[in-house]
Structure formats: C-alpha cells, structure tokens
Coordinates of C-alpha atoms and ligand atoms in Angstrom, one line a residue:
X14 CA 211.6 -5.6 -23.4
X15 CA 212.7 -8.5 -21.7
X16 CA 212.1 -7.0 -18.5
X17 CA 208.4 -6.4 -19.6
X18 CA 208.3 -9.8 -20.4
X19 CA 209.2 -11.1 -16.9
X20 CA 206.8 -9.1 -15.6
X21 CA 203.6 -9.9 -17.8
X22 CA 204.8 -13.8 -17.0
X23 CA 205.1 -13.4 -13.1
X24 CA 202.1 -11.9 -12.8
X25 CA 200.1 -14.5 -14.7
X26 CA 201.7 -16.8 -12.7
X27 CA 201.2 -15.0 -9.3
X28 CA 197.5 -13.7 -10.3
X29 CA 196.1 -17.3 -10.2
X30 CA 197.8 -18.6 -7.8
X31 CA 197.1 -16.1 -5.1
X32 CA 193.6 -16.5 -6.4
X33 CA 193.4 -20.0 -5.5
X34 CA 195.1 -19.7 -2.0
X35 CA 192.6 -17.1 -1.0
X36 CA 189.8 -19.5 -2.0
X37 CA 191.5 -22.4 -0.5
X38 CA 192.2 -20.7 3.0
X39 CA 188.1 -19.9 3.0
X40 CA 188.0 -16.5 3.8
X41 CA 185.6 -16.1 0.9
X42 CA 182.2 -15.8 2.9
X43 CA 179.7 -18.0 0.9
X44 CA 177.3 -17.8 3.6
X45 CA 173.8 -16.2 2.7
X46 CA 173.7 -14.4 5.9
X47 CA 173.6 -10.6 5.9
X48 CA 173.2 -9.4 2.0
X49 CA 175.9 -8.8 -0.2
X50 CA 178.3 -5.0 -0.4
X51 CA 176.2 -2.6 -2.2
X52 CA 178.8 -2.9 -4.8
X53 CA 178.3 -6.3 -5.2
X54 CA 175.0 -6.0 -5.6
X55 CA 175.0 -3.5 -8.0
X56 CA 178.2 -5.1 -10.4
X57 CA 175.9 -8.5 -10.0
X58 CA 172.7 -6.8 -11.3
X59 CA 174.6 -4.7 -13.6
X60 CA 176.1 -8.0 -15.1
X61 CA 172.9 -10.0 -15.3
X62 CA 170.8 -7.0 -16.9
X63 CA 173.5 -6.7 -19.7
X64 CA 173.4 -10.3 -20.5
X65 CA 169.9 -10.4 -20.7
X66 CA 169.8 -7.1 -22.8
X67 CA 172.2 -8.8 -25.3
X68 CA 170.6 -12.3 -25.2
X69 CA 167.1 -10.8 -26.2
X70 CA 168.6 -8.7 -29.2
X71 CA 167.5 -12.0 -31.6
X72 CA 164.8 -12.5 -30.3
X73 CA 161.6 -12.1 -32.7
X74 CA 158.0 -11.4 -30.5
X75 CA 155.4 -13.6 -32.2
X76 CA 152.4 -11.4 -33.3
X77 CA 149.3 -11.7 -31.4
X78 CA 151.0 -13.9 -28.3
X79 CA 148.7 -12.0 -25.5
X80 CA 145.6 -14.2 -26.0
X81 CA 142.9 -14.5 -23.3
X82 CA 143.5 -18.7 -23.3
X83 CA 147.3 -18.7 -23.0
X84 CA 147.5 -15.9 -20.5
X85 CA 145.0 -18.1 -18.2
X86 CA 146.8 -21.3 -19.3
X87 CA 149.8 -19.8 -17.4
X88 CA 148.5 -18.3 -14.8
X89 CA 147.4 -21.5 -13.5
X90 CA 150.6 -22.9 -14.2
X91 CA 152.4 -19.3 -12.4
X92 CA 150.7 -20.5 -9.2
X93 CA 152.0 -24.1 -9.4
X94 CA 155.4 -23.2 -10.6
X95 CA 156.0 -19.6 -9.9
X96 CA 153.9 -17.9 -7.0
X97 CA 156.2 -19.6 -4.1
X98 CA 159.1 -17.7 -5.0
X99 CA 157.7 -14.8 -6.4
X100 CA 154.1 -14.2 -4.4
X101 CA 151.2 -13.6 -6.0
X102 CA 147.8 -11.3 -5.6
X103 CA 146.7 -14.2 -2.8
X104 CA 149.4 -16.0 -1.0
X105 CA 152.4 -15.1 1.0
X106 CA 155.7 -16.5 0.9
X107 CA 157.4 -18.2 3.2
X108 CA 160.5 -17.2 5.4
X109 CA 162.8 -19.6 4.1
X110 CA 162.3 -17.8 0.2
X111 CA 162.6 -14.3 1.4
X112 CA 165.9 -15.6 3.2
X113 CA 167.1 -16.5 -0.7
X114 CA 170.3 -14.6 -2.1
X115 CA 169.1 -13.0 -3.7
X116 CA 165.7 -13.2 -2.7
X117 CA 163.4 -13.6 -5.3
X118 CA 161.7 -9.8 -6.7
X119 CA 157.6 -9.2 -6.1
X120 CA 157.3 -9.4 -9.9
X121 CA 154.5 -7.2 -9.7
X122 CA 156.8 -4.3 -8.8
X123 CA 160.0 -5.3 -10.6
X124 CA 159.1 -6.4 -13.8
X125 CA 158.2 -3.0 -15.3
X126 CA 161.6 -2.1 -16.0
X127 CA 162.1 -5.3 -18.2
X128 CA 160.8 -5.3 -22.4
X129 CA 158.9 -8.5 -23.3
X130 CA 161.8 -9.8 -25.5
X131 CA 163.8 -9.6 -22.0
X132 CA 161.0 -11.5 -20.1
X133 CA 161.3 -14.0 -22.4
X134 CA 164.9 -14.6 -22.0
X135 CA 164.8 -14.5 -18.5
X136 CA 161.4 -17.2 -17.9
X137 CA 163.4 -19.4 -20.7
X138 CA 166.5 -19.5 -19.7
X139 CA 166.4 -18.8 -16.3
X140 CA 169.2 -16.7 -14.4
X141 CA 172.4 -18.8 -13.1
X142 CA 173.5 -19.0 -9.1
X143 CA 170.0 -17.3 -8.5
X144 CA 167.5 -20.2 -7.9
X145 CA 165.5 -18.7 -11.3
X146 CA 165.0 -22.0 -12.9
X147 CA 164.9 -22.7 -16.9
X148 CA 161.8 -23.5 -18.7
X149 CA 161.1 -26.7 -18.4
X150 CA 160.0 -27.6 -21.5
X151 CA 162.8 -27.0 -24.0
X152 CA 162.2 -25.9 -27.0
X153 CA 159.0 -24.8 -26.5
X154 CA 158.5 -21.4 -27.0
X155 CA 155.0 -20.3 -27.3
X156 CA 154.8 -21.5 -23.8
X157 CA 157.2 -19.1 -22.5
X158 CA 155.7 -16.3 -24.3
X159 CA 152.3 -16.8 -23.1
X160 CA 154.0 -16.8 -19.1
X161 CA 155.2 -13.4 -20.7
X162 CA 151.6 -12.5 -21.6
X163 CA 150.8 -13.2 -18.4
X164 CA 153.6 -11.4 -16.2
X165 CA 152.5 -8.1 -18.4
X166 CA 148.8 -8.3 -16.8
X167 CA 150.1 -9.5 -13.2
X168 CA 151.1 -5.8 -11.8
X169 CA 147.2 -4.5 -12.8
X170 CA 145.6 -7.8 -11.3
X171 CA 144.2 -7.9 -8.2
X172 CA 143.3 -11.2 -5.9
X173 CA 139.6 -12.0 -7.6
X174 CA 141.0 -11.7 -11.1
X175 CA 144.2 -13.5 -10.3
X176 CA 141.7 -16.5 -8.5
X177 CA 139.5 -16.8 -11.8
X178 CA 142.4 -17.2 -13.8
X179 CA 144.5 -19.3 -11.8
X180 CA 141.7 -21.4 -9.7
X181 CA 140.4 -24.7 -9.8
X182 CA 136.8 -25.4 -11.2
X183 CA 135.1 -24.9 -8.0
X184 CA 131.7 -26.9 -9.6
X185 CA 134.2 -29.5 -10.7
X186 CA 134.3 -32.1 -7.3
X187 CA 137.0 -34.5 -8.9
X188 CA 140.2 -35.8 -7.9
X189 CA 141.4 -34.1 -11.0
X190 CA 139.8 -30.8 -10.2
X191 CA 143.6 -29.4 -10.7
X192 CA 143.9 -30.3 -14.2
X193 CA 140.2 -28.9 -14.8
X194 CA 141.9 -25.6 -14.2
X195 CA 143.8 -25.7 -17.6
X196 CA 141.8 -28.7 -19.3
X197 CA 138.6 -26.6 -18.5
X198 CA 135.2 -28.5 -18.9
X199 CA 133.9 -25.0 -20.7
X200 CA 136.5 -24.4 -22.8
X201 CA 134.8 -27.1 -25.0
X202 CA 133.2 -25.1 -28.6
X203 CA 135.9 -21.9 -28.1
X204 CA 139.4 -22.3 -29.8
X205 CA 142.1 -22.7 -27.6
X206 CA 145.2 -24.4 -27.3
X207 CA 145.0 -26.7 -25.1
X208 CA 143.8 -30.5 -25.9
X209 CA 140.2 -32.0 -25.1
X210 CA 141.0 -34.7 -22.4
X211 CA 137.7 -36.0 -21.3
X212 CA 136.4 -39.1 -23.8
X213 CA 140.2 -39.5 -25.4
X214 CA 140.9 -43.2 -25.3
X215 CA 142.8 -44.7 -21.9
X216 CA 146.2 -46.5 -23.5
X217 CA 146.3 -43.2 -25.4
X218 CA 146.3 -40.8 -22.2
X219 CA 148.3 -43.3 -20.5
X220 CA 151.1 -43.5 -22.8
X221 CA 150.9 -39.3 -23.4
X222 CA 151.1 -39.1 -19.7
X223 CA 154.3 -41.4 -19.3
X224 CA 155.8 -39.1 -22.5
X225 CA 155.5 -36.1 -20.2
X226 CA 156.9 -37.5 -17.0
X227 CA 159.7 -39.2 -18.3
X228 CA 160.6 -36.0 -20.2
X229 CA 160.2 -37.6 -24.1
X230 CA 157.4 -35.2 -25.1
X231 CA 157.8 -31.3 -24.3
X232 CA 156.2 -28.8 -22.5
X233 CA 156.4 -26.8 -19.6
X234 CA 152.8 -26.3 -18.4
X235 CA 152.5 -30.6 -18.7
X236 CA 155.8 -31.4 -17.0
X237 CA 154.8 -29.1 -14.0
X238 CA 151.4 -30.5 -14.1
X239 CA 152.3 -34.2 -13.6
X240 CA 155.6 -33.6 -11.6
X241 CA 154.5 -35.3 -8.8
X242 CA 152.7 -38.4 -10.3
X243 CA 153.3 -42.0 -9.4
X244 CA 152.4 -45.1 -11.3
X245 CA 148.7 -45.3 -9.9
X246 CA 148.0 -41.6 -10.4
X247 CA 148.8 -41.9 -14.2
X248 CA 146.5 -44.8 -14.4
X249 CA 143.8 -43.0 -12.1
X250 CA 143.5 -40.2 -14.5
X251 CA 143.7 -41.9 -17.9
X252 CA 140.8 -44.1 -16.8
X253 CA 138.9 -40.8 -15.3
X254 CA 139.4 -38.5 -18.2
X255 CA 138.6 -41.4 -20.5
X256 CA 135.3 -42.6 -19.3
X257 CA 134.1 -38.6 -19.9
X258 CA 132.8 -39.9 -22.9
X259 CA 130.2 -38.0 -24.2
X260 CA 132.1 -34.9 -23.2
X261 CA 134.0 -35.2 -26.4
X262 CA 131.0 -35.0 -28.6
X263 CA 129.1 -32.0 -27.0
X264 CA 131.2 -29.6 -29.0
X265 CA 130.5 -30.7 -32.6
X266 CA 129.8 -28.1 -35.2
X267 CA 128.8 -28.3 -38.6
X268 CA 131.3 -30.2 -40.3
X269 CA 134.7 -28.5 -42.8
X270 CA 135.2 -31.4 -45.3
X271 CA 136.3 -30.8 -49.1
X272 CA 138.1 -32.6 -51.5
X273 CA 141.1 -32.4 -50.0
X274 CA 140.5 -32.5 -46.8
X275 CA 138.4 -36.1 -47.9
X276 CA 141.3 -37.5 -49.9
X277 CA 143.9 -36.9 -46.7
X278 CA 141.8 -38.5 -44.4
X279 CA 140.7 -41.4 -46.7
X280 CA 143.6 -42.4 -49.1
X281 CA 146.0 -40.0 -48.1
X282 CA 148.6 -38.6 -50.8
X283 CA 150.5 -40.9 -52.3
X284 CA 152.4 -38.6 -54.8
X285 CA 153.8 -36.2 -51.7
X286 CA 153.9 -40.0 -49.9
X287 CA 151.4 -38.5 -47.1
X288 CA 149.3 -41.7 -45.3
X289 CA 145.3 -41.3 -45.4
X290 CA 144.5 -40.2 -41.6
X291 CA 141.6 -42.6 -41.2
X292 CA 144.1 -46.1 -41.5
X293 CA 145.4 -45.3 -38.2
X294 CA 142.7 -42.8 -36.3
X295 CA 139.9 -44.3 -36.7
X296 CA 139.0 -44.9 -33.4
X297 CA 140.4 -49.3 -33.8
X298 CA 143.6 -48.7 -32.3
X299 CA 143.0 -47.4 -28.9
X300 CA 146.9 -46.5 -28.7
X301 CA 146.3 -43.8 -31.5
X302 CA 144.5 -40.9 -30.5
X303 CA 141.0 -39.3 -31.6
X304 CA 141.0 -36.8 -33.3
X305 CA 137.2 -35.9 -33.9
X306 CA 135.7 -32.4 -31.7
X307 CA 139.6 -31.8 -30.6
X308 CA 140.3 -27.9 -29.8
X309 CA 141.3 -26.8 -33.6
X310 CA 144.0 -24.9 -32.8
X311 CA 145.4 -27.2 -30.8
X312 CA 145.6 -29.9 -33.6
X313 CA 147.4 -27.4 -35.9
X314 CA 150.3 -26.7 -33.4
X315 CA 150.4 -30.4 -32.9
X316 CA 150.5 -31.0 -36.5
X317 CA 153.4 -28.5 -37.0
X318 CA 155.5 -30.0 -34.2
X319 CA 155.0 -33.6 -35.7
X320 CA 156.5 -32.0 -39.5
X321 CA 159.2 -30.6 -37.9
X322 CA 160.0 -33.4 -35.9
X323 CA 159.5 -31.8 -32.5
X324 CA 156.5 -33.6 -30.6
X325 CA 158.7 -36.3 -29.2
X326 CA 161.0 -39.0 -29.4
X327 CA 158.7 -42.3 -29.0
X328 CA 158.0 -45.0 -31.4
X329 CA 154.7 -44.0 -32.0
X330 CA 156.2 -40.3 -32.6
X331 CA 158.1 -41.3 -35.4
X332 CA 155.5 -43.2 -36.9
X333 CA 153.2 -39.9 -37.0
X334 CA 155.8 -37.7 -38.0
X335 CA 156.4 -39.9 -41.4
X336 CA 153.1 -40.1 -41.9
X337 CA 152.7 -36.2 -42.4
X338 CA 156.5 -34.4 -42.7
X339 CA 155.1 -33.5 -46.2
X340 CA 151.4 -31.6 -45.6
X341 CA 151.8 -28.2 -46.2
X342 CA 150.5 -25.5 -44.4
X343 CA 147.3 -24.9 -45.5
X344 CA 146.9 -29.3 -45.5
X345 CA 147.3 -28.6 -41.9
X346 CA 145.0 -26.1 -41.2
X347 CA 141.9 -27.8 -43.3
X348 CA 143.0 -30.9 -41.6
X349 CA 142.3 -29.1 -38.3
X350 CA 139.5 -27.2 -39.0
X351 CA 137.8 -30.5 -40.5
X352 CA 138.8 -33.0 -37.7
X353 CA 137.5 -30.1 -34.9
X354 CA 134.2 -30.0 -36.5
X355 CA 133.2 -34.0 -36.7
X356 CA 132.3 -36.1 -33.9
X357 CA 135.5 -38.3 -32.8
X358 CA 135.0 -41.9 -34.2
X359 CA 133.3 -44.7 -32.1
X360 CA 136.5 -46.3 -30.4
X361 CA 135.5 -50.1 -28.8
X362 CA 135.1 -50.0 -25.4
Ligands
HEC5 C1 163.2 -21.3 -6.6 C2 162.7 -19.9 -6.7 C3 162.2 -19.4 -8.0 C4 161.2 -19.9 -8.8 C5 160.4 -21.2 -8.6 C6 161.0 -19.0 -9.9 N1 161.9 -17.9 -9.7 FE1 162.0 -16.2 -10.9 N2 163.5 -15.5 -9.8 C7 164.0 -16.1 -8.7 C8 165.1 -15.3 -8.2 C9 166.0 -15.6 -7.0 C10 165.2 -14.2 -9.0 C11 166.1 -12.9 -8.8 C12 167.4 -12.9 -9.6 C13 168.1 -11.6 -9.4 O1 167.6 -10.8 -8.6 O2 169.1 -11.5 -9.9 C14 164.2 -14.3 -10.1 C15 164.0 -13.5 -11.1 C16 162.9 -13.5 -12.0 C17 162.6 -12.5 -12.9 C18 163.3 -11.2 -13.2 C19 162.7 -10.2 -12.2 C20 163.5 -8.9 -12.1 O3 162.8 -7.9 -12.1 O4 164.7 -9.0 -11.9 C21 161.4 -12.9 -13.6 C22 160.7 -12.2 -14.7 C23 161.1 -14.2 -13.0 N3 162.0 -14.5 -12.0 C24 160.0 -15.0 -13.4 C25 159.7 -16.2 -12.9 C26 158.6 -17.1 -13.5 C27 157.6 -16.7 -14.5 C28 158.7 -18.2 -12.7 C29 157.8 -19.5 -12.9 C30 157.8 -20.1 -14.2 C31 159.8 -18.1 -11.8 N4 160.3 -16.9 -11.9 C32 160.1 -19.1 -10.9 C33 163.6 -17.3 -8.1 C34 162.6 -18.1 -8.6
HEC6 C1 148.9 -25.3 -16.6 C2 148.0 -25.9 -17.4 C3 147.8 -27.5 -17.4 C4 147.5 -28.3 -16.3 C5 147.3 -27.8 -14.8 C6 147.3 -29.6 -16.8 N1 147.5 -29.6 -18.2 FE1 147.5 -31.2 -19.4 N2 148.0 -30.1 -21.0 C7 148.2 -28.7 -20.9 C8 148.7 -28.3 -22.2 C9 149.1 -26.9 -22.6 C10 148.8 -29.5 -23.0 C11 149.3 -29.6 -24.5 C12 150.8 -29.7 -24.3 C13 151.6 -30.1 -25.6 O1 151.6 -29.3 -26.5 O2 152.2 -31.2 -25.6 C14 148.3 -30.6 -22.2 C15 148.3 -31.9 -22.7 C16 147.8 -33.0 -21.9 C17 147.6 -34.3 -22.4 C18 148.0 -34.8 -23.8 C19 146.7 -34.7 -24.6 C20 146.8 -35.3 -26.0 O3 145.8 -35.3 -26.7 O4 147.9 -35.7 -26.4 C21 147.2 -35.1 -21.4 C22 146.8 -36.5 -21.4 C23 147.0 -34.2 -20.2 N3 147.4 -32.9 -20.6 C24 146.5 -34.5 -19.0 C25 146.5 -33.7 -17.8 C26 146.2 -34.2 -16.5 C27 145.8 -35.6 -16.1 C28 146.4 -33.1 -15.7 C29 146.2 -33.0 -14.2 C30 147.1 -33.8 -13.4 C31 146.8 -32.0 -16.5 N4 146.8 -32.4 -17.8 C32 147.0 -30.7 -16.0 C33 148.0 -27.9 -19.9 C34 147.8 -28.3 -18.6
HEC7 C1 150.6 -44.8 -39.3 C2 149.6 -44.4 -38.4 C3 149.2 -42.9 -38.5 C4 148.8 -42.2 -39.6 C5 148.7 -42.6 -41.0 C6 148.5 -40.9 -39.1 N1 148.7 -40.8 -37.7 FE1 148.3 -39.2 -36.5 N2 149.1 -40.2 -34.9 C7 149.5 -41.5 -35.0 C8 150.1 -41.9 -33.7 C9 150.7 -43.2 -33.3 C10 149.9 -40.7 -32.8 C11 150.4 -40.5 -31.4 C12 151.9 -40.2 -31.4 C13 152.5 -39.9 -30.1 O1 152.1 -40.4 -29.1 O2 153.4 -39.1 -30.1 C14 149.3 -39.7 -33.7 C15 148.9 -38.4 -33.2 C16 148.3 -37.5 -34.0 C17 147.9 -36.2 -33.5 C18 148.0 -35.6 -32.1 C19 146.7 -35.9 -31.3 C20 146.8 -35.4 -29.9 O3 145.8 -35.6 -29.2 O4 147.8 -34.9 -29.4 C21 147.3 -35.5 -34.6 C22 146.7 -34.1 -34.6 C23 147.3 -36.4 -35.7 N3 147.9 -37.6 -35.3 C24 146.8 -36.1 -37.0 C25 146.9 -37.0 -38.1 C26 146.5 -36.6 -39.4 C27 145.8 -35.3 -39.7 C28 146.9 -37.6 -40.2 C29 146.7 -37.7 -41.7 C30 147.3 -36.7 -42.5 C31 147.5 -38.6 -39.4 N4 147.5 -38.2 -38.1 C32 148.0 -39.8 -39.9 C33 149.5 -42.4 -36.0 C34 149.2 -42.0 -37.3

C-alpha cells in the first residue's frame, strides 16, 4: 500500500514536470508550416465535433427561422463578415487564409454533415485556437439563427443568386449604397426585421449609431456594418439617412388604432404604471425616435428587448425600458401593428 502510494505521488510529481521541461526546451513545433499528424487532426476534429454535439443538446430551434428577409439580411452580412475566410459563390480567397491551421472549410461542402442546432453553436460561439470568431453581438440570437438559415441555402446557391442576396442596390448611387443592401429602399410596405432608416431623425441615428460602435446596443449584423466608422462617417450618414424624408411616409397603410391601442399612445396605463407613447415620441424631441410607417415586425422585437431589459445600456435605454417593462404581449403587438400603419409625426426641422 505504501509503496502504491509512492508511486501515485512520484508520478504526479514527475508527469508535470517533464511536461513543462519539454515545453520549455521548445521542441513543441507551433509553427503552421506543414499540416498537423493525421492523428492529430483526427483527435482535434474528433474533440471539437463532440463538444459541439453536446453544447447543442439545449438548444431549442425557433419555429419558422428560415424567412426570405433574414436569410438575405445575412447573406449580406456573410460576405462582409464571413466570405474571406470561408469563399463564397463569387470570390476567391486569398493565400494567406488557405495557409490558416486549420484552414478554414468551403462551407458549401462541409457543412452538410452538421444539424442546425450544431450550426448555431458553432456561428455563436465560435470554435477556440481556430480563427472561427464568436458572434459579435451577444445575446442576440435570432441573428445567429437566421446566418444558420442562410448556410442551409449556401451549398444549392450559385453566383447570381448569391449576388442578389448579398449585393449592393446597384440603382442606389450613394455613399451609403452598402447599408442599402440590408436597409433596402424596397423593402419599404413588406414586413421585415430590419428598421426604416431613411427620414428617422439625425441626433436619433447619431446617437443609435455611437450605441453600436461603442458596443452598448447589440447586434451582430450592425456591429459588422459600422466596424470601420470614424467620427465623420457617423455624422455623414445620420444627416444622409435623415434628410430621406419623405421615404418614411410612402409606406403608410390604412391605419390599426383601437381603444387600447389609443389609450397607450395617449395617456398610457397608469394602473400597470405604463407611460402614454405620444409624451415622448411625438416627433418634439429629436433625440427620441419615430415611430410612425416603421417595419412592424421590427418594432415588436424591439419592444420585447426593451421589457426584458436587453436593447442596451444607455440613459435613454433605461428611460424606455421603464416606460414599457409592463405591456403584455398582445400591448406589443397592437402597439406595432398600429404605429406601422400611421404616418411618423411631423418632427421640426
Ligand atoms: C478569420 C477566419 C474566419 C472567419 C472570419 C470566419 N470563420 Fe468560420 N471557421 C474558420 C476556421 C479556421 C474554421 C475551421 C475550424 C476547424 O476546422 O476546426 C471555421 C469553421 C466554421 C464552421 C464549421 C465548418 C465545418 O464543417 O467544420 C462554420 C459553420 C463556420 N465556420 C461559419 C462561419 C460563419 C457563418 C462566419 C461569419 C459570421 C465565419 N465562419 C467566419 C475561420 C473563420
Ligand atoms: C447586414 C445588414 C445590415 C447592414 C449592411 C447595415 N445594417 Fe443597419 N441595421 C441592421 C439591423 C438588422 C438593424 C436592427 C438591429 C437591432 O436589432 O438593434 C439595424 C439597425 C440600424 C440602425 C438603428 C435604427 C433604429 O431605428 O434604431 C441604424 C441607425 C442603422 N442600422 C444604420 C446603418 C448604416 C448607416 C449602415 C451602413 C453603414 C447600416 N445600418 C448597414 C442591418 C444592417
Ligand atoms: C419617457 C419617454 C418615453 C416613453 C414614455 C416611451 N418611449 Fe419609446 N423610446 C424612448 C427613447 C429615449 C428611445 C430610444 C432609446 C435608445 O436609444 O435606446 C425609445 C425607443 C423606442 C423604440 C425603438 C425605436 C427604434 O427605432 O429602434 C420603440 C419601438 C418605442 N420606443 C416604442 C414606445 C412605445 C410603444 C411607447 C408607449 C407604450 C413608448 N415607446 C414610450 C422614450 C420613450
């Protein structure tokens, strides 16, 4: 027994230690030269399949997340963020990616062996000493899903496809014409999730703008998008987007308004302590936002990030956030439907 004993403690003393001296004496070839052993490769793949098998066992795919708008929505946002390292149906990569270790996988051929649950764990959470980078949004999920939406049509796509999808607005000549991909000019009277930019008020874009860049407001696709602004390009676009005035308007329909929906917006809910709409968004304060002819679906998902205290971390955030952290569901989607159907108010120029 004692012996045994000796044994079990020299070893753990000798195991480490020998470990480190090997490390220290830099025979351990980090170099990215040359490939790893095929059983390298294999144990490494082996590993990173079984912890992404495991990580996706709670995950829950949300019904319905392979809609037409999100799966163009990140396309474009594949070719800023993903197409470099991966390829795509129209560019090449360069040398220095396909000299990676590993080198990133043509998704198009490697991602049928993966189920969506696993594609979402892998675009979320990225995959450790690879150079597979996290979502950079965190905590917003739908996002991620609808890049998984998108990877399931990639293998079927070919180049013209993937160039409607991911292309600028050709008939858009604008310094902006980049953010016309996603903040489309047509998608104005169809439903999607993405805001209405053009005719919002300029302190209002500015200051979203600023929440994205410096990282207090969340989401992938906008943090991507702005990545590379400076001071002047922020102001630039505010100021561009804003004076698109009557853009805003075009897509009025016939107005949702009922009791409710009149009371919220006018006096609010004292009872469930709920602030009428109208005191702040009606179109005086130019640092609130208008809400009139938005996408509707948008202001839902907006509405449920502000109740659960997810939008942001700003002043102005928490300001919103106790104004509404008691509408219930249906509040929020008669609330969108109505404020998607009237024109925005008449903000002083
Ligand atoms: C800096 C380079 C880089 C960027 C940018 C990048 N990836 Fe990757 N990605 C990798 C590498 C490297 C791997 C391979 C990991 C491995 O083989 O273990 C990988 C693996 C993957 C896989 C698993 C593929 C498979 O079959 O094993 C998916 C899916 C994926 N990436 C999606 C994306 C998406 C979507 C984006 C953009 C949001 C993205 N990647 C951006 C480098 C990158
Ligand atoms: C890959 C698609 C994509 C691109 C490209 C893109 N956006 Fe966005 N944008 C979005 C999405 C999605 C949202 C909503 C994000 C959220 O939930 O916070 C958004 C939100 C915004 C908002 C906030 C609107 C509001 O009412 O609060 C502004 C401002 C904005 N974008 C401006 C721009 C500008 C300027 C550019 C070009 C530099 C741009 N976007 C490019 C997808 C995109
Ligand atoms: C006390 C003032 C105040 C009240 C009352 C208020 N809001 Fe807001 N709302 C704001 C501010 C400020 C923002 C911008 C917050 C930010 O920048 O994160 C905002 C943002 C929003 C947005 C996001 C718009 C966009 O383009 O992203 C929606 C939707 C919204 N409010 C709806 C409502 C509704 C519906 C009500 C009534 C139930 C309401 N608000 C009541 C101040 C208010």
């Amino acid at each position: 027994m004692r012996r045994c004993l000796k044994w079990l403690v020299a070893t753990a003393v000798v195991l480490p230690v020998s470990g480190l001296l090997i490390a220290w004496l830099g025979i351990i070839h980090v170099g990215a030269t040359g490939g790893h052993w095929a059983v390298t490769e294999w144990f490494l793949h082996w590993t990173m399949r079984s912890s992404v098998r495991t990580a996706a066992l709670g995950i829950e795919k949300p019904l319905g997340f392979e809609n037409a708008s999100s799966i163009q929505i990140a396309a474009v946002h594949f070719e800023e963020g993903c197409a470099e390292c991966h390829g795509s149906p129209v560019g090449r990569r360069s040398a220095e990616v396909l000299a990676m270790l590993p080198a990133p996988p043509d998704l198009r051929a490697s991602i049928g062996g993966w189920k969506d649950e696993e594609l979402f764990v892998i675009v979320r959470d990225g995959l450790r000493y690879t150079g597979m980078p996290a979502w950079p949004g965190g905590g917003r999920d739908e996002e991620v899903w609808a890049m998984v939406a998108f990877l399931r049509e990639l293998p079927g796509m070919n180049a013209a496809r993937y160039q409607e999808l991911s292309g600028d607005d050709a008939s858009e000549r604008s310094p902006f014409s980049s953010c016309l991909s996603c903040h489309r000019q047509s998608a104005q009277g169809s439903d999607e999730s993405i805001p209405v930019i053009a005719g919002q008020t300029e302190p209002y874009l500015t200051q979203a703008l600023h929440a994205y860049i410096s990282g207090k407001r969340k989401s992938g696709f906008m943090e991507v998008a702005v990545s590379k602004f400076e001071e002047t390009d922020i102001a630039a676009a505010a100021r561009h987007f804003a004076d698109l005035s009557t853009q805003l308007s075009a897509k009025v329909t016939t107005p949702v308004a009922d009791e409710r929906v009149i009371a919220l917006t006018q006096t609010g809910d004292p009872l469930k302590k709920i602030a009428g709409c109208n005191a702040c968004h009606d179109g005086r304060n130019l640092r609130y936002p208008l809400l009139g002819a938005q996408s509707r679906s948008y202001l839902r998902q907006q509405l449920l990030l502000f109740r659960e205290n997810r939008r942001g971390d700003s002043a102005t955030e928490r300001l919103m956030s106790q104004a509404v952290r008691n509408l219930s569901d249906e509040d929020i989607d008669r609330l969108a439907a109505h404020y998607a159907s009237i024109r925005p108010a008449e903000a002083p120029r």
